[in-house]
GROMACS .gro file of C-alpha atoms in nm:
model
  382
    1UNK     CA    1  -2.250   0.255  -2.678
    2UNK     CA    2  -1.875   0.346  -2.559
    3UNK     CA    3  -1.619   0.179  -2.791
    4UNK     CA    4  -1.244   0.172  -2.652
    5UNK     CA    5  -0.920   0.183  -2.894
    6UNK     CA    6  -0.793  -0.143  -2.975
    7UNK     CA    7  -0.456  -0.076  -2.913
    8UNK     CA    8  -0.469  -0.263  -2.564
    9UNK     CA    9  -0.210   0.002  -2.433
   10UNK     CA   10  -0.492   0.277  -2.473
   11UNK     CA   11  -0.815   0.327  -2.295
   12UNK     CA   12  -0.923   0.609  -2.532
   13UNK     CA   13  -1.200   0.594  -2.727
   14UNK     CA   14  -1.156   0.468  -3.057
   15UNK     CA   15  -1.175   0.755  -3.281
   16UNK     CA   16  -0.909   0.960  -3.065
   17UNK     CA   17  -0.703   1.194  -3.194
   18UNK     CA   18  -0.272   1.188  -3.099
   19UNK     CA   19  -0.123   0.955  -2.855
   20UNK     CA   20  -0.262   0.687  -2.737
   21UNK     CA   21  -0.308   0.667  -2.346
   22UNK     CA   22  -0.346   0.421  -2.077
   23UNK     CA   23  -0.416   0.622  -1.806
   24UNK     CA   24  -0.745   0.808  -1.834
   25UNK     CA   25  -0.911   0.917  -1.501
   26UNK     CA   26  -1.181   1.168  -1.662
   27UNK     CA   27  -1.400   0.823  -1.681
   28UNK     CA   28  -1.497   0.894  -1.345
   29UNK     CA   29  -1.346   1.277  -1.224
   30UNK     CA   30  -1.574   1.423  -1.498
   31UNK     CA   31  -1.891   1.310  -1.264
   32UNK     CA   32  -1.742   1.270  -0.937
   33UNK     CA   33  -1.804   1.488  -0.633
   34UNK     CA   34  -1.441   1.657  -0.534
   35UNK     CA   35  -1.465   1.423  -0.204
   36UNK     CA   36  -1.491   1.084  -0.403
   37UNK     CA   37  -1.223   1.229  -0.618
   38UNK     CA   38  -1.007   1.307  -0.319
   39UNK     CA   39  -1.104   0.939  -0.255
   40UNK     CA   40  -0.944   0.794  -0.539
   41UNK     CA   41  -0.648   0.991  -0.574
   42UNK     CA   42  -0.571   0.949  -0.217
   43UNK     CA   43  -0.594   0.538  -0.278
   44UNK     CA   44  -0.361   0.530  -0.538
   45UNK     CA   45  -0.081   0.738  -0.299
   46UNK     CA   46   0.143   0.531  -0.043
   47UNK     CA   47   0.097   0.593   0.323
   48UNK     CA   48   0.448   0.629   0.515
   49UNK     CA   49   0.570   0.337   0.680
   50UNK     CA   50   0.783   0.455   0.970
   51UNK     CA   51   0.755   0.784   0.800
   52UNK     CA   52   1.039   1.042   0.775
   53UNK     CA   53   1.188   0.842   1.033
   54UNK     CA   54   1.274   0.576   0.816
   55UNK     CA   55   1.358   0.804   0.506
   56UNK     CA   56   1.024   0.707   0.355
   57UNK     CA   57   0.820   0.919   0.100
   58UNK     CA   58   0.496   1.084   0.207
   59UNK     CA   59   0.174   1.065   0.051
   60UNK     CA   60   0.317   0.995  -0.316
   61UNK     CA   61   0.207   0.783  -0.591
   62UNK     CA   62   0.285   0.410  -0.608
   63UNK     CA   63   0.443   0.439  -0.900
   64UNK     CA   64   0.703   0.546  -0.774
   65UNK     CA   65   1.124   0.431  -0.628
   66UNK     CA   66   1.097   0.240  -0.362
   67UNK     CA   67   1.336   0.136  -0.076
   68UNK     CA   68   1.433  -0.245   0.011
   69UNK     CA   69   1.537  -0.314   0.347
   70UNK     CA   70   1.891  -0.487   0.328
   71UNK     CA   71   1.720  -0.781   0.553
   72UNK     CA   72   1.440  -0.803   0.274
   73UNK     CA   73   1.695  -0.809  -0.034
   74UNK     CA   74   1.641  -1.200  -0.048
   75UNK     CA   75   1.251  -1.165  -0.057
   76UNK     CA   76   1.207  -0.943  -0.344
   77UNK     CA   77   1.172  -0.998  -0.711
   78UNK     CA   78   1.362  -0.670  -0.769
   79UNK     CA   79   1.226  -0.661  -1.138
   80UNK     CA   80   0.866  -0.581  -1.008
   81UNK     CA   81   0.999  -0.236  -0.953
   82UNK     CA   82   0.948  -0.060  -1.325
   83UNK     CA   83   1.022   0.294  -1.129
   84UNK     CA   84   1.333   0.223  -0.915
   85UNK     CA   85   1.463   0.083  -0.599
   86UNK     CA   86   1.721   0.172  -0.323
   87UNK     CA   87   1.850  -0.053  -0.090
   88UNK     CA   88   1.839   0.059   0.291
   89UNK     CA   89   2.158  -0.065   0.512
   90UNK     CA   90   2.177  -0.012   0.893
   91UNK     CA   91   2.518   0.079   1.030
   92UNK     CA   92   2.534  -0.209   1.243
   93UNK     CA   93   2.478  -0.387   0.872
   94UNK     CA   94   2.711  -0.210   0.680
   95UNK     CA   95   3.025  -0.170   0.945
   96UNK     CA   96   3.155  -0.484   1.151
   97UNK     CA   97   3.368  -0.177   1.356
   98UNK     CA   98   3.468   0.144   1.342
   99UNK     CA   99   3.523   0.218   0.994
  100UNK     CA  100   3.537  -0.142   0.889
  101UNK     CA  101   3.321  -0.206   0.635
  102UNK     CA  102   3.187  -0.577   0.653
  103UNK     CA  103   3.311  -0.810   0.484
  104UNK     CA  104   2.969  -0.863   0.247
  105UNK     CA  105   2.999  -0.573   0.069
  106UNK     CA  106   3.329  -0.520  -0.018
  107UNK     CA  107   3.342  -0.634  -0.415
  108UNK     CA  108   3.009  -0.672  -0.390
  109UNK     CA  109   2.811  -0.578  -0.748
  110UNK     CA  110   2.510  -0.624  -0.629
  111UNK     CA  111   2.490  -0.363  -0.294
  112UNK     CA  112   2.713  -0.050  -0.358
  113UNK     CA  113   2.634   0.217  -0.105
  114UNK     CA  114   2.630   0.568  -0.282
  115UNK     CA  115   2.506   0.409  -0.585
  116UNK     CA  116   2.183   0.166  -0.540
  117UNK     CA  117   2.222   0.154  -0.168
  118UNK     CA  118   2.217   0.417   0.146
  119UNK     CA  119   2.311   0.355   0.510
  120UNK     CA  120   2.036   0.519   0.726
  121UNK     CA  121   2.146   0.659   1.093
  122UNK     CA  122   1.841   0.614   1.362
  123UNK     CA  123   2.058   0.683   1.664
  124UNK     CA  124   2.360   0.883   1.814
  125UNK     CA  125   2.485   0.550   1.953
  126UNK     CA  126   2.516   0.393   1.571
  127UNK     CA  127   2.636   0.767   1.466
  128UNK     CA  128   2.926   0.726   1.712
  129UNK     CA  129   2.996   0.326   1.685
  130UNK     CA  130   3.002   0.339   1.301
  131UNK     CA  131   3.080   0.673   1.179
  132UNK     CA  132   2.998   0.793   0.792
  133UNK     CA  133   3.373   0.695   0.597
  134UNK     CA  134   3.533   1.026   0.531
  135UNK     CA  135   3.477   1.029   0.161
  136UNK     CA  136   3.107   0.971   0.189
  137UNK     CA  137   2.874   1.230   0.123
  138UNK     CA  138   2.510   1.317   0.257
  139UNK     CA  139   2.231   1.201   0.057
  140UNK     CA  140   2.085   1.447  -0.195
  141UNK     CA  141   1.878   1.512  -0.521
  142UNK     CA  142   2.022   1.672  -0.824
  143UNK     CA  143   1.849   1.760  -1.141
  144UNK     CA  144   1.955   1.784  -1.495
  145UNK     CA  145   2.102   2.149  -1.578
  146UNK     CA  146   2.041   2.122  -1.979
  147UNK     CA  147   2.275   2.396  -2.065
  148UNK     CA  148   2.545   2.291  -1.871
  149UNK     CA  149   2.436   1.911  -1.967
  150UNK     CA  150   2.480   1.767  -1.619
  151UNK     CA  151   2.289   1.667  -1.296
  152UNK     CA  152   2.416   1.957  -1.064
  153UNK     CA  153   2.104   2.162  -0.994
  154UNK     CA  154   2.023   2.081  -0.569
  155UNK     CA  155   1.663   1.987  -0.517
  156UNK     CA  156   1.462   1.882  -0.268
  157UNK     CA  157   1.176   1.696  -0.462
  158UNK     CA  158   1.206   1.383  -0.734
  159UNK     CA  159   1.006   1.548  -1.020
  160UNK     CA  160   1.117   1.564  -1.300
  161UNK     CA  161   1.493   1.445  -1.467
  162UNK     CA  162   1.685   1.356  -1.143
  163UNK     CA  163   1.904   1.162  -0.983
  164UNK     CA  164   2.001   1.063  -0.615
  165UNK     CA  165   2.367   1.111  -0.494
  166UNK     CA  166   2.526   1.048  -0.159
  167UNK     CA  167   2.572   0.744   0.064
  168UNK     CA  168   2.369   0.845   0.446
  169UNK     CA  169   2.074   0.936   0.561
  170UNK     CA  170   2.046   1.115   0.917
  171UNK     CA  171   1.756   1.057   1.095
  172UNK     CA  172   1.833   1.095   1.470
  173UNK     CA  173   1.611   1.230   1.706
  174UNK     CA  174   1.689   1.313   2.075
  175UNK     CA  175   1.596   1.077   2.319
  176UNK     CA  176   1.514   1.309   2.594
  177UNK     CA  177   1.816   1.239   2.821
  178UNK     CA  178   2.096   1.297   2.616
  179UNK     CA  179   2.021   1.658   2.557
  180UNK     CA  180   2.164   1.631   2.214
  181UNK     CA  181   2.000   1.812   1.904
  182UNK     CA  182   1.824   1.589   1.646
  183UNK     CA  183   2.039   1.520   1.309
  184UNK     CA  184   1.760   1.543   0.998
  185UNK     CA  185   1.960   1.565   0.705
  186UNK     CA  186   1.876   1.437   0.344
  187UNK     CA  187   1.563   1.356   0.155
  188UNK     CA  188   1.294   1.123   0.157
  189UNK     CA  189   1.452   0.809  -0.028
  190UNK     CA  190   1.126   0.629  -0.187
  191UNK     CA  191   0.840   0.465  -0.100
  192UNK     CA  192   0.730   0.157   0.116
  193UNK     CA  193   0.801  -0.147  -0.090
  194UNK     CA  194   0.460  -0.350  -0.081
  195UNK     CA  195   0.284  -0.041  -0.129
  196UNK     CA  196   0.424  -0.032  -0.495
  197UNK     CA  197   0.238  -0.067  -0.817
  198UNK     CA  198   0.345   0.018  -1.187
  199UNK     CA  199   0.136   0.304  -1.319
  200UNK     CA  200  -0.089   0.117  -1.543
  201UNK     CA  201  -0.183  -0.102  -1.210
  202UNK     CA  202  -0.258   0.170  -1.008
  203UNK     CA  203  -0.497   0.310  -1.213
  204UNK     CA  204  -0.655  -0.007  -1.276
  205UNK     CA  205  -0.695  -0.012  -0.911
  206UNK     CA  206  -0.826   0.331  -0.926
  207UNK     CA  207  -1.066   0.292  -1.191
  208UNK     CA  208  -1.182  -0.046  -0.942
  209UNK     CA  209  -1.242   0.195  -0.701
  210UNK     CA  210  -1.438   0.451  -0.891
  211UNK     CA  211  -1.670   0.178  -0.997
  212UNK     CA  212  -1.728   0.038  -0.662
  213UNK     CA  213  -1.776   0.405  -0.541
  214UNK     CA  214  -2.078   0.416  -0.781
  215UNK     CA  215  -2.174   0.075  -0.658
  216UNK     CA  216  -2.227   0.170  -0.294
  217UNK     CA  217  -2.608   0.193  -0.126
  218UNK     CA  218  -2.756   0.533  -0.198
  219UNK     CA  219  -2.508   0.655  -0.459
  220UNK     CA  220  -2.551   0.955  -0.604
  221UNK     CA  221  -2.433   0.865  -0.975
  222UNK     CA  222  -2.639   0.700  -1.253
  223UNK     CA  223  -2.436   0.440  -1.368
  224UNK     CA  224  -2.513   0.523  -1.760
  225UNK     CA  225  -2.259   0.855  -1.723
  226UNK     CA  226  -2.026   0.597  -1.626
  227UNK     CA  227  -2.023   0.431  -2.016
  228UNK     CA  228  -1.630   0.470  -2.059
  229UNK     CA  229  -1.553   0.373  -1.720
  230UNK     CA  230  -1.699   0.069  -1.795
  231UNK     CA  231  -1.570   0.034  -2.087
  232UNK     CA  232  -1.229   0.045  -1.962
  233UNK     CA  233  -1.308  -0.209  -1.677
  234UNK     CA  234  -1.450  -0.446  -1.969
  235UNK     CA  235  -1.121  -0.415  -2.172
  236UNK     CA  236  -0.917  -0.549  -1.893
  237UNK     CA  237  -1.176  -0.821  -1.776
  238UNK     CA  238  -1.287  -0.641  -1.456
  239UNK     CA  239  -1.643  -0.491  -1.536
  240UNK     CA  240  -1.783  -0.850  -1.476
  241UNK     CA  241  -1.503  -1.099  -1.268
  242UNK     CA  242  -1.643  -1.307  -1.093
  243UNK     CA  243  -1.410  -1.209  -0.796
  244UNK     CA  244  -1.664  -0.942  -0.701
  245UNK     CA  245  -1.939  -1.141  -0.578
  246UNK     CA  246  -1.742  -1.430  -0.462
  247UNK     CA  247  -1.476  -1.229  -0.213
  248UNK     CA  248  -1.834  -1.011  -0.108
  249UNK     CA  249  -1.641  -0.713  -0.292
  250UNK     CA  250  -2.020  -0.695  -0.432
  251UNK     CA  251  -2.328  -0.894  -0.267
  252UNK     CA  252  -2.585  -0.830  -0.513
  253UNK     CA  253  -2.494  -0.556  -0.699
  254UNK     CA  254  -2.404  -0.327  -0.427
  255UNK     CA  255  -2.047  -0.284  -0.249
  256UNK     CA  256  -1.962  -0.475   0.026
  257UNK     CA  257  -1.721  -0.460   0.310
  258UNK     CA  258  -1.514  -0.812   0.253
  259UNK     CA  259  -1.492  -0.909   0.612
  260UNK     CA  260  -1.838  -0.807   0.770
  261UNK     CA  261  -2.016  -0.854   0.436
  262UNK     CA  262  -2.257  -0.521   0.527
  263UNK     CA  263  -2.344  -0.301   0.245
  264UNK     CA  264  -2.120   0.015   0.250
  265UNK     CA  265  -2.347   0.351   0.250
  266UNK     CA  266  -2.209   0.594   0.030
  267UNK     CA  267  -2.210   0.833   0.297
  268UNK     CA  268  -1.957   0.639   0.487
  269UNK     CA  269  -1.722   0.708   0.247
  270UNK     CA  270  -1.637   1.036   0.389
  271UNK     CA  271  -1.771   1.015   0.752
  272UNK     CA  272  -1.518   1.035   1.021
  273UNK     CA  273  -1.522   0.701   1.247
  274UNK     CA  274  -1.650   0.655   1.580
  275UNK     CA  275  -1.556   0.349   1.793
  276UNK     CA  276  -1.890   0.386   1.970
  277UNK     CA  277  -2.021   0.017   2.034
  278UNK     CA  278  -1.757  -0.177   1.863
  279UNK     CA  279  -1.692  -0.413   2.035
  280UNK     CA  280  -1.360  -0.520   2.188
  281UNK     CA  281  -1.247  -0.183   2.048
  282UNK     CA  282  -1.369   0.050   2.254
  283UNK     CA  283  -0.944   0.167   2.389
  284UNK     CA  284  -0.894   0.257   2.018
  285UNK     CA  285  -1.059   0.586   2.024
  286UNK     CA  286  -0.784   0.777   2.124
  287UNK     CA  287  -0.556   0.628   1.855
  288UNK     CA  288  -0.810   0.702   1.588
  289UNK     CA  289  -0.861   0.988   1.703
  290UNK     CA  290  -0.484   1.096   1.655
  291UNK     CA  291  -0.481   0.902   1.336
  292UNK     CA  292  -0.814   1.020   1.160
  293UNK     CA  293  -1.001   0.813   0.971
  294UNK     CA  294  -1.302   0.770   0.748
  295UNK     CA  295  -1.560   0.477   0.839
  296UNK     CA  296  -1.462   0.295   0.503
  297UNK     CA  297  -1.165   0.286   0.329
  298UNK     CA  298  -0.917   0.099   0.079
  299UNK     CA  299  -0.942  -0.266   0.187
  300UNK     CA  300  -0.654  -0.539   0.041
  301UNK     CA  301  -0.800  -0.851   0.061
  302UNK     CA  302  -0.458  -1.007   0.073
  303UNK     CA  303  -0.167  -0.843   0.284
  304UNK     CA  304   0.056  -0.621   0.132
  305UNK     CA  305   0.457  -0.769   0.169
  306UNK     CA  306   0.773  -0.809   0.003
  307UNK     CA  307   0.748  -1.130  -0.172
  308UNK     CA  308   0.462  -1.040  -0.433
  309UNK     CA  309   0.297  -0.774  -0.574
  310UNK     CA  310  -0.073  -0.743  -0.400
  311UNK     CA  311  -0.209  -0.400  -0.463
  312UNK     CA  312  -0.345  -0.510  -0.777
  313UNK     CA  313  -0.720  -0.442  -0.945
  314UNK     CA  314  -0.868  -0.778  -0.834
  315UNK     CA  315  -0.756  -0.743  -0.436
  316UNK     CA  316  -0.859  -0.377  -0.397
  317UNK     CA  317  -1.208  -0.280  -0.261
  318UNK     CA  318  -1.371  -0.051   0.026
  319UNK     CA  319  -1.403  -0.191   0.394
  320UNK     CA  320  -1.449  -0.014   0.677
  321UNK     CA  321  -1.190   0.119   0.894
  322UNK     CA  322  -1.283  -0.100   1.201
  323UNK     CA  323  -1.302  -0.413   1.012
  324UNK     CA  324  -0.939  -0.313   0.856
  325UNK     CA  325  -0.770  -0.213   1.209
  326UNK     CA  326  -0.932  -0.596   1.341
  327UNK     CA  327  -0.839  -0.790   1.034
  328UNK     CA  328  -0.482  -0.642   1.051
  329UNK     CA  329  -0.212  -0.831   0.808
  330UNK     CA  330  -0.436  -1.129   0.754
  331UNK     CA  331  -0.587  -1.271   0.415
  332UNK     CA  332  -0.955  -1.184   0.418
  333UNK     CA  333  -1.128  -1.528   0.390
  334UNK     CA  334  -1.455  -1.593   0.264
  335UNK     CA  335  -1.692  -1.904   0.372
  336UNK     CA  336  -1.632  -2.056   0.073
  337UNK     CA  337  -1.260  -2.070   0.084
  338UNK     CA  338  -1.272  -2.174   0.447
  339UNK     CA  339  -1.498  -2.441   0.334
  340UNK     CA  340  -1.275  -2.587   0.116
  341UNK     CA  341  -1.003  -2.654   0.393
  342UNK     CA  342  -1.198  -2.902   0.537
  343UNK     CA  343  -1.077  -2.744   0.937
  344UNK     CA  344  -1.363  -2.784   1.100
  345UNK     CA  345  -1.408  -2.607   1.425
  346UNK     CA  346  -1.656  -2.717   1.670
  347UNK     CA  347  -1.843  -2.635   1.962
  348UNK     CA  348  -1.893  -2.893   2.264
  349UNK     CA  349  -2.274  -2.792   2.413
  350UNK     CA  350  -2.258  -3.104   2.660
  351UNK     CA  351  -2.326  -3.408   2.432
  352UNK     CA  352  -2.394  -3.228   2.139
  353UNK     CA  353  -2.162  -3.088   1.870
  354UNK     CA  354  -2.229  -2.783   1.684
  355UNK     CA  355  -2.013  -2.648   1.400
  356UNK     CA  356  -1.922  -2.321   1.431
  357UNK     CA  357  -1.729  -2.279   1.093
  358UNK     CA  358  -1.418  -2.320   0.940
  359UNK     CA  359  -1.038  -2.200   0.971
  360UNK     CA  360  -0.790  -2.136   0.742
  361UNK     CA  361  -0.489  -2.322   0.712
  362UNK     CA  362  -0.269  -2.163   0.994
  363UNK     CA  363  -0.603  -2.109   1.217
  364UNK     CA  364  -0.604  -1.735   1.276
  365UNK     CA  365  -0.928  -1.700   1.087
  366UNK     CA  366  -1.278  -1.866   1.162
  367UNK     CA  367  -1.577  -1.738   0.946
  368UNK     CA  368  -1.919  -1.944   0.994
  369UNK     CA  369  -2.172  -1.964   0.743
  370UNK     CA  370  -2.380  -1.694   0.870
  371UNK     CA  371  -2.126  -1.469   0.833
  372UNK     CA  372  -1.917  -1.456   1.149
  373UNK     CA  373  -1.613  -1.439   1.194
  374UNK     CA  374  -1.327  -1.486   1.428
  375UNK     CA  375  -1.005  -1.344   1.399
  376UNK     CA  376  -0.654  -1.427   1.625
  377UNK     CA  377  -0.489  -1.162   1.787
  378UNK     CA  378  -0.219  -1.292   1.945
  379UNK     CA  379  -0.061  -1.670   1.943
  380UNK     CA  380   0.043  -1.874   2.229
  381UNK     CA  381   0.302  -2.121   2.340
  382UNK     CA  382   0.327  -2.443   2.138
   0.00000   0.00000   0.00000
């Protein structure tokens, strides 16, 4: 039996030496095959939303500095971002006219370009209509020089002791008709804010996902080899949490896709996706082929958003890539969730009525008792 350190911020064994340590990935890495280690590592990374065009970093840990779009500022709780944030402004937001700063940013201590904000140029039109101020500099990263005791070493990466400097970023692409060169200057500024998770939360999410790999059908692993991982999950009330079975993350102890509620096979974790015979998705083949995906990917029970942090241990699971595509930016509901809304969807068959299932409050998700799912893909006129 494995006993962990009594310190709430330590997941090492009770008799460990040295400093306390919350993050301990050897709990699964010591026994996982390379492909599964890589799968868990990737789940702890952010994927670029808008990618380089938006100044986002690519495939870095979720516990990283985030970019907050100015138009989303009122939705977020800035205290959530323990690893820092920077506010992104478009030129048309920051300027009211050429070389004229919008009054909203004059003597505004909450948004200061060059300190906690930057301006992102994405078109030649904006660059010409609202050019950078004469005192502005392109964004850059400076690392600390121990000898000079100053931040003065130019860098392209964000590792170590560093600061951001400058006021604007250029991500201007040639439209194909203006015959002008692309302008791409300044380093990526941070990650997509909804994908953020602090270091400890990110670790616990990965620990849950590692456990769910062990619980897949035809898993090559013996649970008895993962007593340390089980102890970590138990310490944080995640090993026997009822949400696993209630939300169909597990069903009868086997890892399940929460949307289609089918058992996930271990082999599916690293097999490439195929849309053959998938109803309604035949036209997705080209798109998926260009993005490349495995059959089973990270699945969020609640969509990621700006207003709250949803990448948390009780809301991550494995799910089919096809199901992820179908679900989109919607919450995944169980039948019991929907039954509690008492919104019944019936089908009239002549003189008879038959209960199809139950819907959520916004009526964009229906599930029947046998697990069938209907999702609204577009909204008509009121």
